[in-house]
mmCIF file of C-alpha atoms in Angstrom:
data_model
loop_
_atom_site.group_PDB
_atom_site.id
_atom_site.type_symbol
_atom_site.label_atom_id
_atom_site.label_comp_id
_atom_site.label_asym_id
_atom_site.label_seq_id
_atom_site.Cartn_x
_atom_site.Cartn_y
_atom_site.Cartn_z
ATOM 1 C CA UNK B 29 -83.081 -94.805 -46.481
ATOM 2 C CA UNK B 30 -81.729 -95.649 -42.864
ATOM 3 C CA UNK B 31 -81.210 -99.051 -40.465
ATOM 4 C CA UNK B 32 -84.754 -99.864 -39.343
ATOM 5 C CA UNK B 33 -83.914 -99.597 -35.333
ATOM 6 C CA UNK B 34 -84.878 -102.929 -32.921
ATOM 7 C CA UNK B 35 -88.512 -103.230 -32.333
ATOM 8 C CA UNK B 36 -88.358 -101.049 -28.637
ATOM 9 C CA UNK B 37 -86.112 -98.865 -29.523
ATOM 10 C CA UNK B 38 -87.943 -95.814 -29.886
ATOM 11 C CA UNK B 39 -88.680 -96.212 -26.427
ATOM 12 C CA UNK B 40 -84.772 -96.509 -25.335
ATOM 13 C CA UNK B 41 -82.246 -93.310 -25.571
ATOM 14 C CA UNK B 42 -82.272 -93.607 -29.371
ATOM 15 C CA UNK B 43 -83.314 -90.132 -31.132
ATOM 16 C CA UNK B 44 -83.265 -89.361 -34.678
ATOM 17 C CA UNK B 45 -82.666 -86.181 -36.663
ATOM 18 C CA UNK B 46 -83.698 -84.665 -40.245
ATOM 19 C CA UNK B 47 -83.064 -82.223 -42.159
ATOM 20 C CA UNK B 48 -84.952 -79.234 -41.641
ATOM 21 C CA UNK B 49 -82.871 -76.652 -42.823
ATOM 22 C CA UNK B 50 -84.565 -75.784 -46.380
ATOM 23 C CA UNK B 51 -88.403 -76.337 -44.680
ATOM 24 C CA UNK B 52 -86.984 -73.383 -42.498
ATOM 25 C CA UNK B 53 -86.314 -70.905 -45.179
ATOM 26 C CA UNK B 54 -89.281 -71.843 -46.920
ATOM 27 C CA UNK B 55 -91.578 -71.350 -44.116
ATOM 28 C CA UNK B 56 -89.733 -67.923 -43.346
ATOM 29 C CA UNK B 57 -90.397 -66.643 -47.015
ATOM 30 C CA UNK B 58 -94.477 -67.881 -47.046
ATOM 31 C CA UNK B 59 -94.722 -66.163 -43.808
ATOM 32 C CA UNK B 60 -94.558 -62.820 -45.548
ATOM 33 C CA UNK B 61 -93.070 -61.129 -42.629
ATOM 34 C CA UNK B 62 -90.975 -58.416 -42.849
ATOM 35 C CA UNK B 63 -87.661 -59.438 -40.748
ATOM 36 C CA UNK B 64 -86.042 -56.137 -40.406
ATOM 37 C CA UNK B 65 -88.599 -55.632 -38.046
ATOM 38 C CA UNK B 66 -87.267 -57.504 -35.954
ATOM 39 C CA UNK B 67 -83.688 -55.741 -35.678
ATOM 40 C CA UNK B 68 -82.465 -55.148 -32.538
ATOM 41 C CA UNK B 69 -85.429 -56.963 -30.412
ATOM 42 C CA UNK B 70 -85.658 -59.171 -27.804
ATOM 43 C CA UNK B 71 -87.501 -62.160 -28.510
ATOM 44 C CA UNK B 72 -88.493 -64.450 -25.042
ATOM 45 C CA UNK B 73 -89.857 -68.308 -25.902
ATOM 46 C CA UNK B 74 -91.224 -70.677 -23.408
ATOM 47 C CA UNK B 75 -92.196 -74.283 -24.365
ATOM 48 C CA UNK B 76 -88.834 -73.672 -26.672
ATOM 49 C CA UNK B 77 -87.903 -77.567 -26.448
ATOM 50 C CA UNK B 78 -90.954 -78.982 -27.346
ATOM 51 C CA UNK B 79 -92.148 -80.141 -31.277
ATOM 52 C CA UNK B 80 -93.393 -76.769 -31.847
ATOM 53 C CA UNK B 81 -90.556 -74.781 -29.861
ATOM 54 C CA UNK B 82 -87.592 -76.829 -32.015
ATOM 55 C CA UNK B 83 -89.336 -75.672 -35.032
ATOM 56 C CA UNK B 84 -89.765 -72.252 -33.679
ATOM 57 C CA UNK B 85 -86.759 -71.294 -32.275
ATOM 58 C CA UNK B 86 -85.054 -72.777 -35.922
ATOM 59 C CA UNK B 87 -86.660 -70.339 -37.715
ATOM 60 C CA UNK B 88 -85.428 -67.401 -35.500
ATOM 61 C CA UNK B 89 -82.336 -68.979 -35.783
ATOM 62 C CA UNK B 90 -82.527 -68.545 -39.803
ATOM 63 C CA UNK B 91 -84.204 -64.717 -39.222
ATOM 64 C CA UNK B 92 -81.231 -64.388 -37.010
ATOM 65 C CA UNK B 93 -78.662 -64.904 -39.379
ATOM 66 C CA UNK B 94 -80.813 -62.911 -42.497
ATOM 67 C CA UNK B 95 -80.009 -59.423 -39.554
ATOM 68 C CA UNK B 96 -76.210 -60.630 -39.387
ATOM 69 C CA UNK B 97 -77.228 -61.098 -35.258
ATOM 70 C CA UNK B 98 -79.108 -58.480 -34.427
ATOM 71 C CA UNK B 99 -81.797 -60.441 -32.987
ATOM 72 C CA UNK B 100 -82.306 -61.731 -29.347
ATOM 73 C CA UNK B 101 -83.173 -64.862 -28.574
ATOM 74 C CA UNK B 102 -84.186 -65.968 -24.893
ATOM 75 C CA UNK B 103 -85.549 -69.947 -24.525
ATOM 76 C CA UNK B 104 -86.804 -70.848 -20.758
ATOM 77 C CA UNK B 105 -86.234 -74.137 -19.970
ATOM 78 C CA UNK B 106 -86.240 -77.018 -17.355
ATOM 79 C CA UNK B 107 -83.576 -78.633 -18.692
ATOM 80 C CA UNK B 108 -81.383 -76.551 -21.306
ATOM 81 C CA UNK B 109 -78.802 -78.784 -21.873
ATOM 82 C CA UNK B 110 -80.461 -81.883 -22.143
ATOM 83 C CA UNK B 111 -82.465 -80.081 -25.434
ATOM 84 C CA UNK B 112 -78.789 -78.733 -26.636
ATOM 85 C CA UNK B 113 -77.931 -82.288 -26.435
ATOM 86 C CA UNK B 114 -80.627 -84.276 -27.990
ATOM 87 C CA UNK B 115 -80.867 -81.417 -31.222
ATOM 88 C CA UNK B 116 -77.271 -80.839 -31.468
ATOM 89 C CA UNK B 117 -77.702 -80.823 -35.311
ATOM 90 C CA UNK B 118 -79.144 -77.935 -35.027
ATOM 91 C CA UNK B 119 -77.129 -75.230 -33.689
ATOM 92 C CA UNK B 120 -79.304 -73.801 -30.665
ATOM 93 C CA UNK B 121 -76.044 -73.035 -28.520
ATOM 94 C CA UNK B 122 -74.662 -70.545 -30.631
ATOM 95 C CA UNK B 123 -77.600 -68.319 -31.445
ATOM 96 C CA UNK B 124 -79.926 -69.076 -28.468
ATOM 97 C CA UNK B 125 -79.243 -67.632 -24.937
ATOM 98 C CA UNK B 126 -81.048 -70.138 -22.775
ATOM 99 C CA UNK B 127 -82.260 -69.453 -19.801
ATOM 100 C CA UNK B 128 -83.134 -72.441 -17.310
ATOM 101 C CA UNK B 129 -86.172 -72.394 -14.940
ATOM 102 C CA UNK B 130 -89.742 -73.718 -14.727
ATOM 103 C CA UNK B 131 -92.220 -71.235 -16.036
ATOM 104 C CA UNK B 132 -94.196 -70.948 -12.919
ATOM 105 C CA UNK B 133 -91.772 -69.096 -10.769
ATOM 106 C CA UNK B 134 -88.268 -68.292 -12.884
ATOM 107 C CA UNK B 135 -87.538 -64.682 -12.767
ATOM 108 C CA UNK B 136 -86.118 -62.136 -15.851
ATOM 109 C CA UNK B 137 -84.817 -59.023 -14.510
ATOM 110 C CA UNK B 138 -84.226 -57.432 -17.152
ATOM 111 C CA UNK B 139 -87.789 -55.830 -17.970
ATOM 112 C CA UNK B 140 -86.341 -55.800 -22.044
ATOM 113 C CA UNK B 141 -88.152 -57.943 -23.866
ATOM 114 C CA UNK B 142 -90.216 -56.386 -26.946
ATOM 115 C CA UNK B 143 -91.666 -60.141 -28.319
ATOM 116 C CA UNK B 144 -92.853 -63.369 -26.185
ATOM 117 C CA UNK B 145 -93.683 -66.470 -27.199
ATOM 118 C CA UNK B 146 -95.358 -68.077 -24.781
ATOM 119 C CA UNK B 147 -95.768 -72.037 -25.494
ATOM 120 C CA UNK B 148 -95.084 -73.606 -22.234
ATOM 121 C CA UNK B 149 -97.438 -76.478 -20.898
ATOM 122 C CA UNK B 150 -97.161 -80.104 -19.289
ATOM 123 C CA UNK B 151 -94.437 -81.942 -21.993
ATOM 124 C CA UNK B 152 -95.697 -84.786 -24.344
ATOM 125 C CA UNK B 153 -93.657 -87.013 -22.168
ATOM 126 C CA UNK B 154 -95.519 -85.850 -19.024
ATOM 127 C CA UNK B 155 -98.741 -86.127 -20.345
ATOM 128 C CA UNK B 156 -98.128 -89.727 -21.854
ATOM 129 C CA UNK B 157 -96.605 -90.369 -18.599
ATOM 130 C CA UNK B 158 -99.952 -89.529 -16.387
ATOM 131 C CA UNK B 159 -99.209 -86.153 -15.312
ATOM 132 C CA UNK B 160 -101.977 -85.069 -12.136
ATOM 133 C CA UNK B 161 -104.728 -83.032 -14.521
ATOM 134 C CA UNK B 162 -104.339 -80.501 -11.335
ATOM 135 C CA UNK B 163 -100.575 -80.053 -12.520
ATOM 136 C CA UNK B 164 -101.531 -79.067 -16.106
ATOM 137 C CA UNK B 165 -104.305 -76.492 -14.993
ATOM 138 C CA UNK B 166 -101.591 -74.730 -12.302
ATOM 139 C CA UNK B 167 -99.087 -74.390 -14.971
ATOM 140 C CA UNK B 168 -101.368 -73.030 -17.415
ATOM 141 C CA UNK B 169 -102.440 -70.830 -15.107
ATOM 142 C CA UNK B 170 -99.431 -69.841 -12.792
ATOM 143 C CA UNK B 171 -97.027 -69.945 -16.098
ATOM 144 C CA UNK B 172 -98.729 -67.559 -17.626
ATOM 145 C CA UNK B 173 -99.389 -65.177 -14.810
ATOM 146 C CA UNK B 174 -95.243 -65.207 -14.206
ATOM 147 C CA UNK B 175 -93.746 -65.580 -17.814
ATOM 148 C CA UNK B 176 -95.898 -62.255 -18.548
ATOM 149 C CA UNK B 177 -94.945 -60.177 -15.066
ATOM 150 C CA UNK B 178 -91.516 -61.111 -15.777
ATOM 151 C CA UNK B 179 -91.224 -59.679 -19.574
ATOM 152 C CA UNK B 180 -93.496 -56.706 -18.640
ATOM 153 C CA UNK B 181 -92.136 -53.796 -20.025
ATOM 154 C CA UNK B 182 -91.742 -53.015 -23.076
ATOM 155 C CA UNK B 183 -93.156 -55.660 -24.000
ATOM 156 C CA UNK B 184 -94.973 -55.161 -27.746
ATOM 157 C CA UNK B 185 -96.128 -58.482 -29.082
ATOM 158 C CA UNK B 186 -97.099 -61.589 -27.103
ATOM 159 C CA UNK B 187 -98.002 -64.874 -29.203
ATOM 160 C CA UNK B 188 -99.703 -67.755 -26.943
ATOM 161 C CA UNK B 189 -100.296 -70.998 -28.544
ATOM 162 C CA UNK B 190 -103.572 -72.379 -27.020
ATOM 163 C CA UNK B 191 -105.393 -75.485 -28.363
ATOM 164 C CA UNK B 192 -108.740 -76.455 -30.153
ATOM 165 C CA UNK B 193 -109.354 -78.711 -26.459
ATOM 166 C CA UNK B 194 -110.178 -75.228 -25.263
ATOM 167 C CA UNK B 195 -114.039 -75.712 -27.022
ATOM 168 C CA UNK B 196 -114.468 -78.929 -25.541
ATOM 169 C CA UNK B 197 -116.317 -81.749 -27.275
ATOM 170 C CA UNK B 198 -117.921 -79.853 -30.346
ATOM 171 C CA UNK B 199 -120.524 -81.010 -32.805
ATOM 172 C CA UNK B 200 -119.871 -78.961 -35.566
ATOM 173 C CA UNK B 201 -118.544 -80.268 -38.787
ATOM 174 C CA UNK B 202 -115.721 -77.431 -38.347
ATOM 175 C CA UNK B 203 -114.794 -75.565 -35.041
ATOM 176 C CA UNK B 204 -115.053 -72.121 -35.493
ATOM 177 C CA UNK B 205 -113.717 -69.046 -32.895
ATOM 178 C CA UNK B 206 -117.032 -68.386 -32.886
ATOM 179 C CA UNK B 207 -118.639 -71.594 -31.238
ATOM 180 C CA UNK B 208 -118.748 -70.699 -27.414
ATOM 181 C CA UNK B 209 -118.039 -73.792 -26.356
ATOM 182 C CA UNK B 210 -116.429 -74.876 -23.671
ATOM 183 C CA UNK B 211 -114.962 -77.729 -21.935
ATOM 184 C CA UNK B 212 -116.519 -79.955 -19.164
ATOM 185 C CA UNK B 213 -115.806 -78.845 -15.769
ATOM 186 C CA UNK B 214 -117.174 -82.310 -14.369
ATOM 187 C CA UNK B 215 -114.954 -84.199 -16.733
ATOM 188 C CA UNK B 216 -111.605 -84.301 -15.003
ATOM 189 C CA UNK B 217 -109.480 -84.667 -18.532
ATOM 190 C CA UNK B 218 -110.666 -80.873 -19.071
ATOM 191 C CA UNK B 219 -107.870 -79.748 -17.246
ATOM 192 C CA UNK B 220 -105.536 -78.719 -20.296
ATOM 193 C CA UNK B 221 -108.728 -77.188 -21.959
ATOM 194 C CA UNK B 222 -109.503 -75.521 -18.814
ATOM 195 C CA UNK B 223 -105.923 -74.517 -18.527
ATOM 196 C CA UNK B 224 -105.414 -73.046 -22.030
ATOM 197 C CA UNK B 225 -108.884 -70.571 -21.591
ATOM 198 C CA UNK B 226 -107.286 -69.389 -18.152
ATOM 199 C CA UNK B 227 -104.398 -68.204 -19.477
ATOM 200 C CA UNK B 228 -106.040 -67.049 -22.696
ATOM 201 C CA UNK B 229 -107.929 -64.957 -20.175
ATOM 202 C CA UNK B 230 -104.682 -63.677 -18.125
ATOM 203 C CA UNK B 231 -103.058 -62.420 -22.143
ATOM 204 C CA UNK B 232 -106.214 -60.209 -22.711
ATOM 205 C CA UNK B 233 -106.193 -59.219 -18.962
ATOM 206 C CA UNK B 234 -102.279 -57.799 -19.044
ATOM 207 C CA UNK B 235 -102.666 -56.528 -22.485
ATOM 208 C CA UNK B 236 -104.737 -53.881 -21.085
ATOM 209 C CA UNK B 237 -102.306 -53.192 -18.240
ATOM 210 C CA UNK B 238 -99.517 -53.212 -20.532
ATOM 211 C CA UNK B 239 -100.303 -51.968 -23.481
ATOM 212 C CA UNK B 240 -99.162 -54.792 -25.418
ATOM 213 C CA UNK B 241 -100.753 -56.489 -28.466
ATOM 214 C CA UNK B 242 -101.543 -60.254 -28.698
ATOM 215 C CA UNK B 243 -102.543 -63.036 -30.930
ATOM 216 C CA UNK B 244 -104.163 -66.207 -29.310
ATOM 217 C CA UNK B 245 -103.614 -69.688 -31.679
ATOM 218 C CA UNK B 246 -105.684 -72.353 -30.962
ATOM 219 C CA UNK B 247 -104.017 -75.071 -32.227
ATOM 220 C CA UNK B 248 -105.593 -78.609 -33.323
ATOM 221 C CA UNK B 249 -103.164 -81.284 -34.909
ATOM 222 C CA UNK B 250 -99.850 -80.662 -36.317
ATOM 223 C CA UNK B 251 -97.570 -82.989 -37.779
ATOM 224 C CA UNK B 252 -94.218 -83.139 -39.149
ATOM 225 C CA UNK B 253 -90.194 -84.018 -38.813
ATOM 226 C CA UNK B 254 -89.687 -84.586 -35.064
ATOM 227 C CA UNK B 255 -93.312 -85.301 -33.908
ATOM 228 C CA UNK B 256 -92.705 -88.023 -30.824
ATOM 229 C CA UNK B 257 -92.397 -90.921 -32.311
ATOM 230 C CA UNK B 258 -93.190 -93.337 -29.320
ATOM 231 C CA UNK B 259 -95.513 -91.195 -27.608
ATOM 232 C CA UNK B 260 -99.179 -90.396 -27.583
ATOM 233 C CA UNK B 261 -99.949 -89.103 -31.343
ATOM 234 C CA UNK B 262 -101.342 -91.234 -33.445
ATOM 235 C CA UNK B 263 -99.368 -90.007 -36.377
ATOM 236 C CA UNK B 264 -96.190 -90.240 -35.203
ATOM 237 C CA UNK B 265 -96.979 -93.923 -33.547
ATOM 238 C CA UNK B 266 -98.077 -94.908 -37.402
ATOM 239 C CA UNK B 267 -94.768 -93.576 -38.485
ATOM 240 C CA UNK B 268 -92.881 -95.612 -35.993
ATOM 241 C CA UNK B 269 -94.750 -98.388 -36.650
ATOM 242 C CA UNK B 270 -93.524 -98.719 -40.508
ATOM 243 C CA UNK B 271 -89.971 -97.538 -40.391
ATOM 244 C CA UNK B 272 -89.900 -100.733 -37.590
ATOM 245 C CA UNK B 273 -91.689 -102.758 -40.219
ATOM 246 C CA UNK B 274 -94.725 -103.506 -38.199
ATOM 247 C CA UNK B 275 -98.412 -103.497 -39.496
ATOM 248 C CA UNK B 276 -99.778 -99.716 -38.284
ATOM 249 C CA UNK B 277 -101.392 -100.114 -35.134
ATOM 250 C CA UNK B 278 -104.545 -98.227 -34.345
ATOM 251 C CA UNK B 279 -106.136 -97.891 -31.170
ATOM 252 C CA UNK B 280 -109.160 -96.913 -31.723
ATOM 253 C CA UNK B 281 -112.014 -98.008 -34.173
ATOM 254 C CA UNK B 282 -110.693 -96.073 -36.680
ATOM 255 C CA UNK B 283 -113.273 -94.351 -37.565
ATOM 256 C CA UNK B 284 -112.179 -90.827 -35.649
ATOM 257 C CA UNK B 285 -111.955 -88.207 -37.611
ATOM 258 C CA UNK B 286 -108.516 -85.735 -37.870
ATOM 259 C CA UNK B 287 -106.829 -83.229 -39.875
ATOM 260 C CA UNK B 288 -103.138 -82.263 -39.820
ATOM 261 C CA UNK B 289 -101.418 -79.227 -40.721
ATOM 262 C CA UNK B 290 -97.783 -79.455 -41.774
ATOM 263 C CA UNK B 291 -95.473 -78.419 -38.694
ATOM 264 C CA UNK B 292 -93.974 -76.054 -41.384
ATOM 265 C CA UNK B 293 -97.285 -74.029 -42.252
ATOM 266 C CA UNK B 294 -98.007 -73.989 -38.682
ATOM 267 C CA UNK B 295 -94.631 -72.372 -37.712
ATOM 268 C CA UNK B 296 -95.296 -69.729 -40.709
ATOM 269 C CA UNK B 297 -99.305 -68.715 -39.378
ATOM 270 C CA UNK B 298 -97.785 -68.029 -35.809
ATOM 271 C CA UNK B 299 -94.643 -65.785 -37.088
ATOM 272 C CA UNK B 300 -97.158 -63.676 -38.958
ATOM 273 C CA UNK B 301 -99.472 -63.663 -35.892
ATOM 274 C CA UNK B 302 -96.491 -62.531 -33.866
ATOM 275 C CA UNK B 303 -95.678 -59.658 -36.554
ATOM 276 C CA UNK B 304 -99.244 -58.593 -36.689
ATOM 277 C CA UNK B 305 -101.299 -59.482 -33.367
ATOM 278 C CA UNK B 306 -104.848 -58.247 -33.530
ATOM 279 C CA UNK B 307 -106.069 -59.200 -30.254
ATOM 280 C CA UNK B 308 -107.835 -61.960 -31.669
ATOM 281 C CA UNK B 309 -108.199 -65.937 -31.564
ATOM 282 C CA UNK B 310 -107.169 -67.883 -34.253
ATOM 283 C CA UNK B 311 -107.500 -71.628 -34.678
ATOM 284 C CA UNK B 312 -104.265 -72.935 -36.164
ATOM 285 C CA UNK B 313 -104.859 -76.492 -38.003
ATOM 286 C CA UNK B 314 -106.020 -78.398 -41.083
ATOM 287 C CA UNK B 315 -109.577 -77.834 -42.875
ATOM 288 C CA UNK B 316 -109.131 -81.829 -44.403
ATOM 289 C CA UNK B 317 -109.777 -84.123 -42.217
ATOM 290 C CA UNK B 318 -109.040 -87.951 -42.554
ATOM 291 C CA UNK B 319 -109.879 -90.794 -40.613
ATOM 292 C CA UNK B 320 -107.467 -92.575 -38.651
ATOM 293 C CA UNK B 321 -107.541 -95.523 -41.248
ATOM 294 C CA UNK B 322 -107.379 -93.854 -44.067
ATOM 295 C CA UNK B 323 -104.091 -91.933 -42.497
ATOM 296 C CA UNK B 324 -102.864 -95.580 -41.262
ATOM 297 C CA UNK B 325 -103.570 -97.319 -45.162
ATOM 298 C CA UNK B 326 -101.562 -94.087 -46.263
ATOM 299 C CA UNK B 327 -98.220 -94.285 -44.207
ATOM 300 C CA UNK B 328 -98.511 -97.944 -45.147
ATOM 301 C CA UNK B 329 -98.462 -97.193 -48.242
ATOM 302 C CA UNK B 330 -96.038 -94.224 -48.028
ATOM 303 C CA UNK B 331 -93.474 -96.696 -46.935
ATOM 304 C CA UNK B 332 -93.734 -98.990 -49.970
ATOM 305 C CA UNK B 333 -94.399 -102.333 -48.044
ATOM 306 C CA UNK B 334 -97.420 -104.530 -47.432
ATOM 307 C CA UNK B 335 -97.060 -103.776 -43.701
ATOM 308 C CA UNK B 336 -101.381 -103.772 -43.236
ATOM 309 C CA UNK B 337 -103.338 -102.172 -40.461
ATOM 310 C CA UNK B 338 -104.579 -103.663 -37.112
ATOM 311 C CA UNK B 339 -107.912 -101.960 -35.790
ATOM 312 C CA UNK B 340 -106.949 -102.897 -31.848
ATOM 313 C CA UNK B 341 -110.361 -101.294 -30.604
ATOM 314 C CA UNK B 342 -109.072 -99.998 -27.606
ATOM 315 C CA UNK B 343 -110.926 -96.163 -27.606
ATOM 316 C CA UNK B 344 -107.997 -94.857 -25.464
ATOM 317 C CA UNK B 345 -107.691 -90.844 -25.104
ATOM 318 C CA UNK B 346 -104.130 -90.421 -22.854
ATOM 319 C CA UNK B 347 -104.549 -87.204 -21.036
ATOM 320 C CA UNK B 348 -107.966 -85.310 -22.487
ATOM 321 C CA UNK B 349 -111.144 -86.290 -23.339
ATOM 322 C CA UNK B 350 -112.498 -87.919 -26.231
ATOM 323 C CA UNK B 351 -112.579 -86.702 -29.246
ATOM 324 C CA UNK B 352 -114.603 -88.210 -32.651
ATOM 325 C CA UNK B 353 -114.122 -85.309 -34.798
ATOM 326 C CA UNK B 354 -111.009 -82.287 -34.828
ATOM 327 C CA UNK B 355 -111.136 -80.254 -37.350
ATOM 328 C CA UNK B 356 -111.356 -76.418 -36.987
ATOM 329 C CA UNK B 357 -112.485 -73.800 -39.442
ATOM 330 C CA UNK B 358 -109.695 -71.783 -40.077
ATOM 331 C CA UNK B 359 -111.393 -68.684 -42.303
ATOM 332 C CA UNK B 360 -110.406 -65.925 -39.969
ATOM 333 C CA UNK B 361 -107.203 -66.616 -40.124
ATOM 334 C CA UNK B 362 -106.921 -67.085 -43.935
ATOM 335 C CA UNK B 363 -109.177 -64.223 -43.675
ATOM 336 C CA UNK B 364 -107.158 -61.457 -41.305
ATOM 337 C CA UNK B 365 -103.829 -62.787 -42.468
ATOM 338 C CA UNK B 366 -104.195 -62.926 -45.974
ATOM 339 C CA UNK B 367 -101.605 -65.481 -47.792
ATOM 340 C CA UNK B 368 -101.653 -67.889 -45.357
ATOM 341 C CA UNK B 369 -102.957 -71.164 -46.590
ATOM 342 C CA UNK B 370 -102.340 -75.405 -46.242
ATOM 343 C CA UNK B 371 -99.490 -75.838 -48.717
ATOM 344 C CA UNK B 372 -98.651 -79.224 -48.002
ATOM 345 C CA UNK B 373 -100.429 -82.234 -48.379
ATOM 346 C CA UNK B 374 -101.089 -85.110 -46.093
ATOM 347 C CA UNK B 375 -98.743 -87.302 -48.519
ATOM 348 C CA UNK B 376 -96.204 -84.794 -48.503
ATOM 349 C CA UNK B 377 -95.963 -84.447 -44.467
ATOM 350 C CA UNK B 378 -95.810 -88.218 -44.724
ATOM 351 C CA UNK B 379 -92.912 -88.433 -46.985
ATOM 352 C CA UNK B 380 -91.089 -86.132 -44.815
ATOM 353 C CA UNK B 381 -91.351 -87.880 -41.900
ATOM 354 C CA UNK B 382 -90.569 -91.241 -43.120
ATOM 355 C CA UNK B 383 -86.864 -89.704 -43.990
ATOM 356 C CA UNK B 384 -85.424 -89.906 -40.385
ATOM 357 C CA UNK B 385 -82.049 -91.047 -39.329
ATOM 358 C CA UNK B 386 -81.834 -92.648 -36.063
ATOM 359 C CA UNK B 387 -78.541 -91.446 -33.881
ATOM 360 C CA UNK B 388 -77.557 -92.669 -30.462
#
């Protein structure tokens, strides 16, 4: 399938690249939206170079192309041409204006924008790097404030992707939008939880000044092609550790509980939430959870060696609190947005993840 890469590779300059393009169209077509509405509009993304942006901004890419152009597409970003660089197989230059600035103070002028996708937050890498929790709760907060004074407008739709941290430590079997839960304000890893319900707040609070609609997506884990591979997801650690042909490392006892909806699905919920806001919350995620053992044995298995599973007991959370169980309840959605559903399996996401091709 590809040259297994050294041992610490994944933490060097290598990156790797897949295939995406038919996941794109498919995702597109399950959505259910109806493109044409988007002729002629004006569509502003922060957060556009993270796992969910690359996967977002591809599939305006592809709506881009089915309206022969006639689609807008504005990405903020710290560092534009660092993002052009490291996914130059897919062809952001040419169909993405990008914009760079940080999301707390940039500026947009031009008062046009009729969609925004607002995704910005601290990156992976700054997270698994230590970023100050203070950090994560100002950007939340001050990044939302700005990115929505700045498209005011005209603005119609707005789209914020928010997380399931946002209920805190729940008890329930399933999370539900309608446990009013919250995270611990003396627990100083609550600042992205804390974050994400502050600028939830600041959507609802413009939407009444401008007369714009919303959708708020809580999301809980997503997996996929391009998940960080070195970082601080499980999954994508597990994958890394069998394409370097090491046993699956897991830090934990293994017992935690997860679910994981496909990258893919994900990317199709949020288009149809940005085509038909409601005002609403919506948790984004998988209904079948798995524990982390069970997911290990399976990309073991995936792989098609004996590579085996090391329980390393070490009950580390980087960046948040501690978690045993993650899995939301995602009936309002499947319930508002009829159509929308998992359609692929834990063994499939697996599969596609495993076929990566490392590039320096």
């Amino acid at each position: 399938m590809f040259t297994n890469p050294s041992e610490n590779s994944l933490m060097s300059n290598i990156h790797y690249k897949y295939d995406i393009s038919f996941d794109i169209i498919q995702l597109i077509e399950r959505s259910n939206i109806d493109i044409e509405a988007l002729r002629g509009k004006k569509i502003f993304v922060t957060g556009g170079t993270g796992f969910f942006g690359v996967w977002f901004l591809a599939a305006l890419i592809q709506i881009k192309k089915s309206l022969n152009g006639n689609l807008h597409i504005i990405s903020l970003s710290r560092s534009p041409e660092k993002f052009l660089q490291t996914y130059s197989v897919i062809n952001f230059r040419d169909s993405v204006e990008f914009i760079q600035g940080d999301v707390q103070n940039f500026t947009y002028s031009y008062g046009d924008v009729t969609h925004l996708v607002h995704m910005a937050t601290t990156s992976a890498n700054e997270t698994f790097f230590g970023e100050d929790q203070l950090n994560k709760l100002e950007m939340l907060y001050f990044g939302t404030k700005n990115t929505i004074l700045q498209c005011s407008g005209i603005l119609e739709s707005v789209l914020f992707t928010s997380s399931g941290v946002a209920y805190g430590v729940n008890k329930n079997d399933f999370i539900s939008e309608y446990d009013f839960t919250s995270p611990d304000t003396t627990d100083l890893g609550s600042a992205l939880g804390l974050g994400k319900l502050n600028a939830e707040y600041l959507i609802n609070y413009f939407a009444s000044q401008e007369n714009y609609k919303f959708a708020i997506a809580r999301c809980f884990a997503l997996a996929g092609q391009y998940l960080p591979l070195n970082l601080h997801y499980a999954f994508g650690n597990f994958i890394s550790n069998a394409v370097n042909g090491q046993p699956i490392s897991i830090n934990g006892n293994g017992l935690d509980q997860r679910s994981y909806l496909y990258i893919g699905d994900a990317i199709s919920w949020l288009l149809r939430m940005l085509m038909n806001p409601t005002n609403k919350i919506y948790n984004v995620g998988s209904e079948k959870s798995i524990s982390m053992y069970d997911l290990a044995q399976k990309i073991s298995s995936k792989y098609g060696e004996n590579l085996g599973v090391k329980v390393l007991e070490k009950n580390q959370e980087i960046g948040n609190f501690k978690r045993a169980s993650y899995t939301p309840s995602t009936k309002r959605a499947r319930t508002d947005y009829i159509g929308i559903k998992e359609w692929t399996s834990i063994d499939e996401i697996i599969e596609k993840m495993l076929k990566l091709q490392f590039i320096s």
